[in-house]
């Protein structure tokens, strides 16, 4: 059964760093774009970043550019999100998602059911 399992969330002070990971199983990982999406308390889903199957193309929303880095290790079927210089406004549940298609980060985040696969999320809390 295909699944995505996120790890690495936690609590950190502003200016700190965290590295999230998302381990994929049950599908051909390299065929999928991988996405990080977040949801702050009481708000809708927000794009964070995405990366193509080969790891050669990445996109970021403006609010995380220069602070977050997405990467993938196809040998380990894992995608990562390195988050530096964290801010309180980065506090959210972070979800990993996979899709064979490329969703533009300029579009509204589709409902989780629109993605091929969606993880259970990992909580990130940034205090000031």
PDB file of C-alpha atoms in Angstrom:
ATOM      1  CA  UNK A   1       0.000   0.000   0.000  1.00  0.00           C
ATOM      2  CA  UNK A   2       1.394   3.369  -1.000  1.00  0.00           C
ATOM      3  CA  UNK A   3       2.114   5.866   1.722  1.00  0.00           C
ATOM      4  CA  UNK A   4       4.032   8.985   2.665  1.00  0.00           C
ATOM      5  CA  UNK A   5       5.441   9.346   6.178  1.00  0.00           C
ATOM      6  CA  UNK A   6       6.711  12.731   7.343  1.00  0.00           C
ATOM      7  CA  UNK A   7       9.176  13.173  10.195  1.00  0.00           C
ATOM      8  CA  UNK A   8      11.268  15.922  11.678  1.00  0.00           C
ATOM      9  CA  UNK A   9       8.778  18.408  13.035  1.00  0.00           C
ATOM     10  CA  UNK A  10       9.155  19.959  16.442  1.00  0.00           C
ATOM     11  CA  UNK A  11       9.442  23.162  18.409  1.00  0.00           C
ATOM     12  CA  UNK A  12      12.184  25.681  17.766  1.00  0.00           C
ATOM     13  CA  UNK A  13      12.887  29.309  18.515  1.00  0.00           C
ATOM     14  CA  UNK A  14      12.817  31.942  15.810  1.00  0.00           C
ATOM     15  CA  UNK A  15      16.003  31.874  13.789  1.00  0.00           C
ATOM     16  CA  UNK A  16      16.437  28.169  14.301  1.00  0.00           C
ATOM     17  CA  UNK A  17      16.412  25.308  11.819  1.00  0.00           C
ATOM     18  CA  UNK A  18      14.578  22.062  11.245  1.00  0.00           C
ATOM     19  CA  UNK A  19      14.854  19.378   8.583  1.00  0.00           C
ATOM     20  CA  UNK A  20      11.716  17.570   7.560  1.00  0.00           C
ATOM     21  CA  UNK A  21      11.763  14.276   5.737  1.00  0.00           C
ATOM     22  CA  UNK A  22       9.083  12.381   3.875  1.00  0.00           C
ATOM     23  CA  UNK A  23       9.609   8.715   3.149  1.00  0.00           C
ATOM     24  CA  UNK A  24       7.635   7.276   0.265  1.00  0.00           C
ATOM     25  CA  UNK A  25       6.726   3.666  -0.348  1.00  0.00           C
ATOM     26  CA  UNK A  26       4.482   1.633  -2.590  1.00  0.00           C
ATOM     27  CA  UNK A  27       4.882   3.612  -5.796  1.00  0.00           C
ATOM     28  CA  UNK A  28       7.586   4.523  -8.319  1.00  0.00           C
ATOM     29  CA  UNK A  29       9.017   7.523  -6.549  1.00  0.00           C
ATOM     30  CA  UNK A  30      10.916   8.999  -9.497  1.00  0.00           C
ATOM     31  CA  UNK A  31       7.720   9.305 -11.541  1.00  0.00           C
ATOM     32  CA  UNK A  32       6.263  11.822  -9.131  1.00  0.00           C
ATOM     33  CA  UNK A  33       6.585  15.486  -8.361  1.00  0.00           C
ATOM     34  CA  UNK A  34       6.877  15.904  -4.626  1.00  0.00           C
ATOM     35  CA  UNK A  35       5.304  18.764  -2.723  1.00  0.00           C
ATOM     36  CA  UNK A  36       5.478  20.343   0.699  1.00  0.00           C
ATOM     37  CA  UNK A  37       2.265  22.015   1.771  1.00  0.00           C
ATOM     38  CA  UNK A  38       1.520  23.621   5.130  1.00  0.00           C
ATOM     39  CA  UNK A  39      -1.543  24.575   7.096  1.00  0.00           C
ATOM     40  CA  UNK A  40      -1.389  27.108   9.899  1.00  0.00           C
ATOM     41  CA  UNK A  41      -3.953  26.943  12.694  1.00  0.00           C
ATOM     42  CA  UNK A  42      -7.334  28.120  11.441  1.00  0.00           C
ATOM     43  CA  UNK A  43      -6.108  28.685   7.888  1.00  0.00           C
ATOM     44  CA  UNK A  44      -6.213  26.884   4.573  1.00  0.00           C
ATOM     45  CA  UNK A  45      -3.474  24.931   2.866  1.00  0.00           C
ATOM     46  CA  UNK A  46      -0.492  26.899   1.566  1.00  0.00           C
ATOM     47  CA  UNK A  47       2.124  25.801  -0.913  1.00  0.00           C
ATOM     48  CA  UNK A  48       5.690  25.692   0.316  1.00  0.00           C
ATOM     49  CA  UNK A  49       7.792  24.052  -2.376  1.00  0.00           C
ATOM     50  CA  UNK A  50       7.934  21.333  -4.996  1.00  0.00           C
ATOM     51  CA  UNK A  51      10.536  19.279  -6.834  1.00  0.00           C
ATOM     52  CA  UNK A  52      10.407  17.192  -9.983  1.00  0.00           C
ATOM     53  CA  UNK A  53      11.106  13.483 -10.181  1.00  0.00           C
ATOM     54  CA  UNK A  54      14.740  13.877 -11.135  1.00  0.00           C
ATOM     55  CA  UNK A  55      15.395  16.520  -8.518  1.00  0.00           C
ATOM     56  CA  UNK A  56      16.533  19.006 -11.149  1.00  0.00           C
ATOM     57  CA  UNK A  57      13.686  21.511 -10.895  1.00  0.00           C
ATOM     58  CA  UNK A  58      12.439  23.188  -7.736  1.00  0.00           C
ATOM     59  CA  UNK A  59      10.022  25.965  -6.934  1.00  0.00           C
ATOM     60  CA  UNK A  60       9.333  27.901  -3.755  1.00  0.00           C
ATOM     61  CA  UNK A  61       6.722  30.349  -2.599  1.00  0.00           C
ATOM     62  CA  UNK A  62       8.094  33.819  -1.996  1.00  0.00           C
ATOM     63  CA  UNK A  63       7.683  33.631   1.780  1.00  0.00           C
ATOM     64  CA  UNK A  64      10.241  30.814   2.096  1.00  0.00           C
ATOM     65  CA  UNK A  65      12.672  31.628  -0.719  1.00  0.00           C
ATOM     66  CA  UNK A  66      16.225  31.858   0.527  1.00  0.00           C
ATOM     67  CA  UNK A  67      15.333  30.140   3.809  1.00  0.00           C
ATOM     68  CA  UNK A  68      13.963  26.716   2.808  1.00  0.00           C
ATOM     69  CA  UNK A  69      15.537  24.126   0.523  1.00  0.00           C
ATOM     70  CA  UNK A  70      13.754  21.138  -0.945  1.00  0.00           C
ATOM     71  CA  UNK A  71      15.713  18.091  -2.087  1.00  0.00           C
ATOM     72  CA  UNK A  72      15.160  14.434  -2.766  1.00  0.00           C
ATOM     73  CA  UNK A  73      17.168  11.234  -2.539  1.00  0.00           C
ATOM     74  CA  UNK A  74      15.675   8.875  -5.081  1.00  0.00           C
ATOM     75  CA  UNK A  75      17.804   5.994  -3.836  1.00  0.00           C
ATOM     76  CA  UNK A  76      16.057   6.344  -0.470  1.00  0.00           C
ATOM     77  CA  UNK A  77      12.618   7.329  -1.829  1.00  0.00           C
ATOM     78  CA  UNK A  78      12.745  10.360   0.427  1.00  0.00           C
ATOM     79  CA  UNK A  79      12.140  14.065  -0.006  1.00  0.00           C
ATOM     80  CA  UNK A  80      13.485  16.634   2.427  1.00  0.00           C
ATOM     81  CA  UNK A  81      12.725  20.194   3.440  1.00  0.00           C
ATOM     82  CA  UNK A  82      15.577  22.029   5.109  1.00  0.00           C
ATOM     83  CA  UNK A  83      14.145  25.012   6.946  1.00  0.00           C
ATOM     84  CA  UNK A  84      16.507  27.717   8.151  1.00  0.00           C
ATOM     85  CA  UNK A  85      15.923  31.121   9.730  1.00  0.00           C
ATOM     86  CA  UNK A  86      12.524  29.993  10.909  1.00  0.00           C
ATOM     87  CA  UNK A  87       9.930  32.592  11.807  1.00  0.00           C
ATOM     88  CA  UNK A  88       6.843  32.351  14.031  1.00  0.00           C
ATOM     89  CA  UNK A  89       4.698  32.626  10.890  1.00  0.00           C
ATOM     90  CA  UNK A  90       6.183  29.323   9.709  1.00  0.00           C
ATOM     91  CA  UNK A  91       4.259  27.583  12.501  1.00  0.00           C
ATOM     92  CA  UNK A  92       2.000  25.036  10.795  1.00  0.00           C
ATOM     93  CA  UNK A  93       1.331  21.412  10.080  1.00  0.00           C
ATOM     94  CA  UNK A  94       3.579  20.442   7.182  1.00  0.00           C
ATOM     95  CA  UNK A  95       2.339  17.864   4.731  1.00  0.00           C
ATOM     96  CA  UNK A  96       4.164  15.952   2.050  1.00  0.00           C
ATOM     97  CA  UNK A  97       2.299  15.110  -1.158  1.00  0.00           C
ATOM     98  CA  UNK A  98       3.045  13.321  -4.409  1.00  0.00           C
ATOM     99  CA  UNK A  99       1.529  13.716  -7.826  1.00  0.00           C
ATOM    100  CA  UNK A 100       2.421  12.585 -11.319  1.00  0.00           C
ATOM    101  CA  UNK A 101       1.538  16.051 -12.555  1.00  0.00           C
ATOM    102  CA  UNK A 102       3.035  19.417 -11.744  1.00  0.00           C
ATOM    103  CA  UNK A 103       0.810  21.756  -9.786  1.00  0.00           C
ATOM    104  CA  UNK A 104       1.872  25.376 -10.114  1.00  0.00           C
ATOM    105  CA  UNK A 105       2.670  27.070  -6.819  1.00  0.00           C
ATOM    106  CA  UNK A 106       0.828  30.095  -8.216  1.00  0.00           C
ATOM    107  CA  UNK A 107      -2.424  28.142  -8.094  1.00  0.00           C
ATOM    108  CA  UNK A 108      -4.590  27.432  -5.089  1.00  0.00           C
ATOM    109  CA  UNK A 109      -3.644  24.254  -3.291  1.00  0.00           C
ATOM    110  CA  UNK A 110      -6.036  21.516  -4.399  1.00  0.00           C
ATOM    111  CA  UNK A 111      -7.843  19.377  -1.880  1.00  0.00           C
ATOM    112  CA  UNK A 112      -5.697  16.518  -0.582  1.00  0.00           C
ATOM    113  CA  UNK A 113      -7.827  14.003  -2.470  1.00  0.00           C
ATOM    114  CA  UNK A 114      -6.690  15.583  -5.755  1.00  0.00           C
ATOM    115  CA  UNK A 115      -3.137  14.429  -5.172  1.00  0.00           C
ATOM    116  CA  UNK A 116      -2.072  10.883  -5.892  1.00  0.00           C
ATOM    117  CA  UNK A 117      -0.687  10.582  -2.353  1.00  0.00           C
ATOM    118  CA  UNK A 118      -0.820  12.729   0.771  1.00  0.00           C
ATOM    119  CA  UNK A 119       0.963  12.237   4.086  1.00  0.00           C
ATOM    120  CA  UNK A 120      -0.293  12.548   7.649  1.00  0.00           C
ATOM    121  CA  UNK A 121       1.722  15.685   8.411  1.00  0.00           C
ATOM    122  CA  UNK A 122       4.300  16.792  10.954  1.00  0.00           C
ATOM    123  CA  UNK A 123       3.860  19.798  13.244  1.00  0.00           C
ATOM    124  CA  UNK A 124       6.331  22.684  13.260  1.00  0.00           C
ATOM    125  CA  UNK A 125       6.121  25.278  16.027  1.00  0.00           C
ATOM    126  CA  UNK A 126       8.298  28.372  15.962  1.00  0.00           C
ATOM    127  CA  UNK A 127       8.308  30.615  19.017  1.00  0.00           C
ATOM    128  CA  UNK A 128       9.448  34.217  19.116  1.00  0.00           C
TER     129      UNK A 128
END
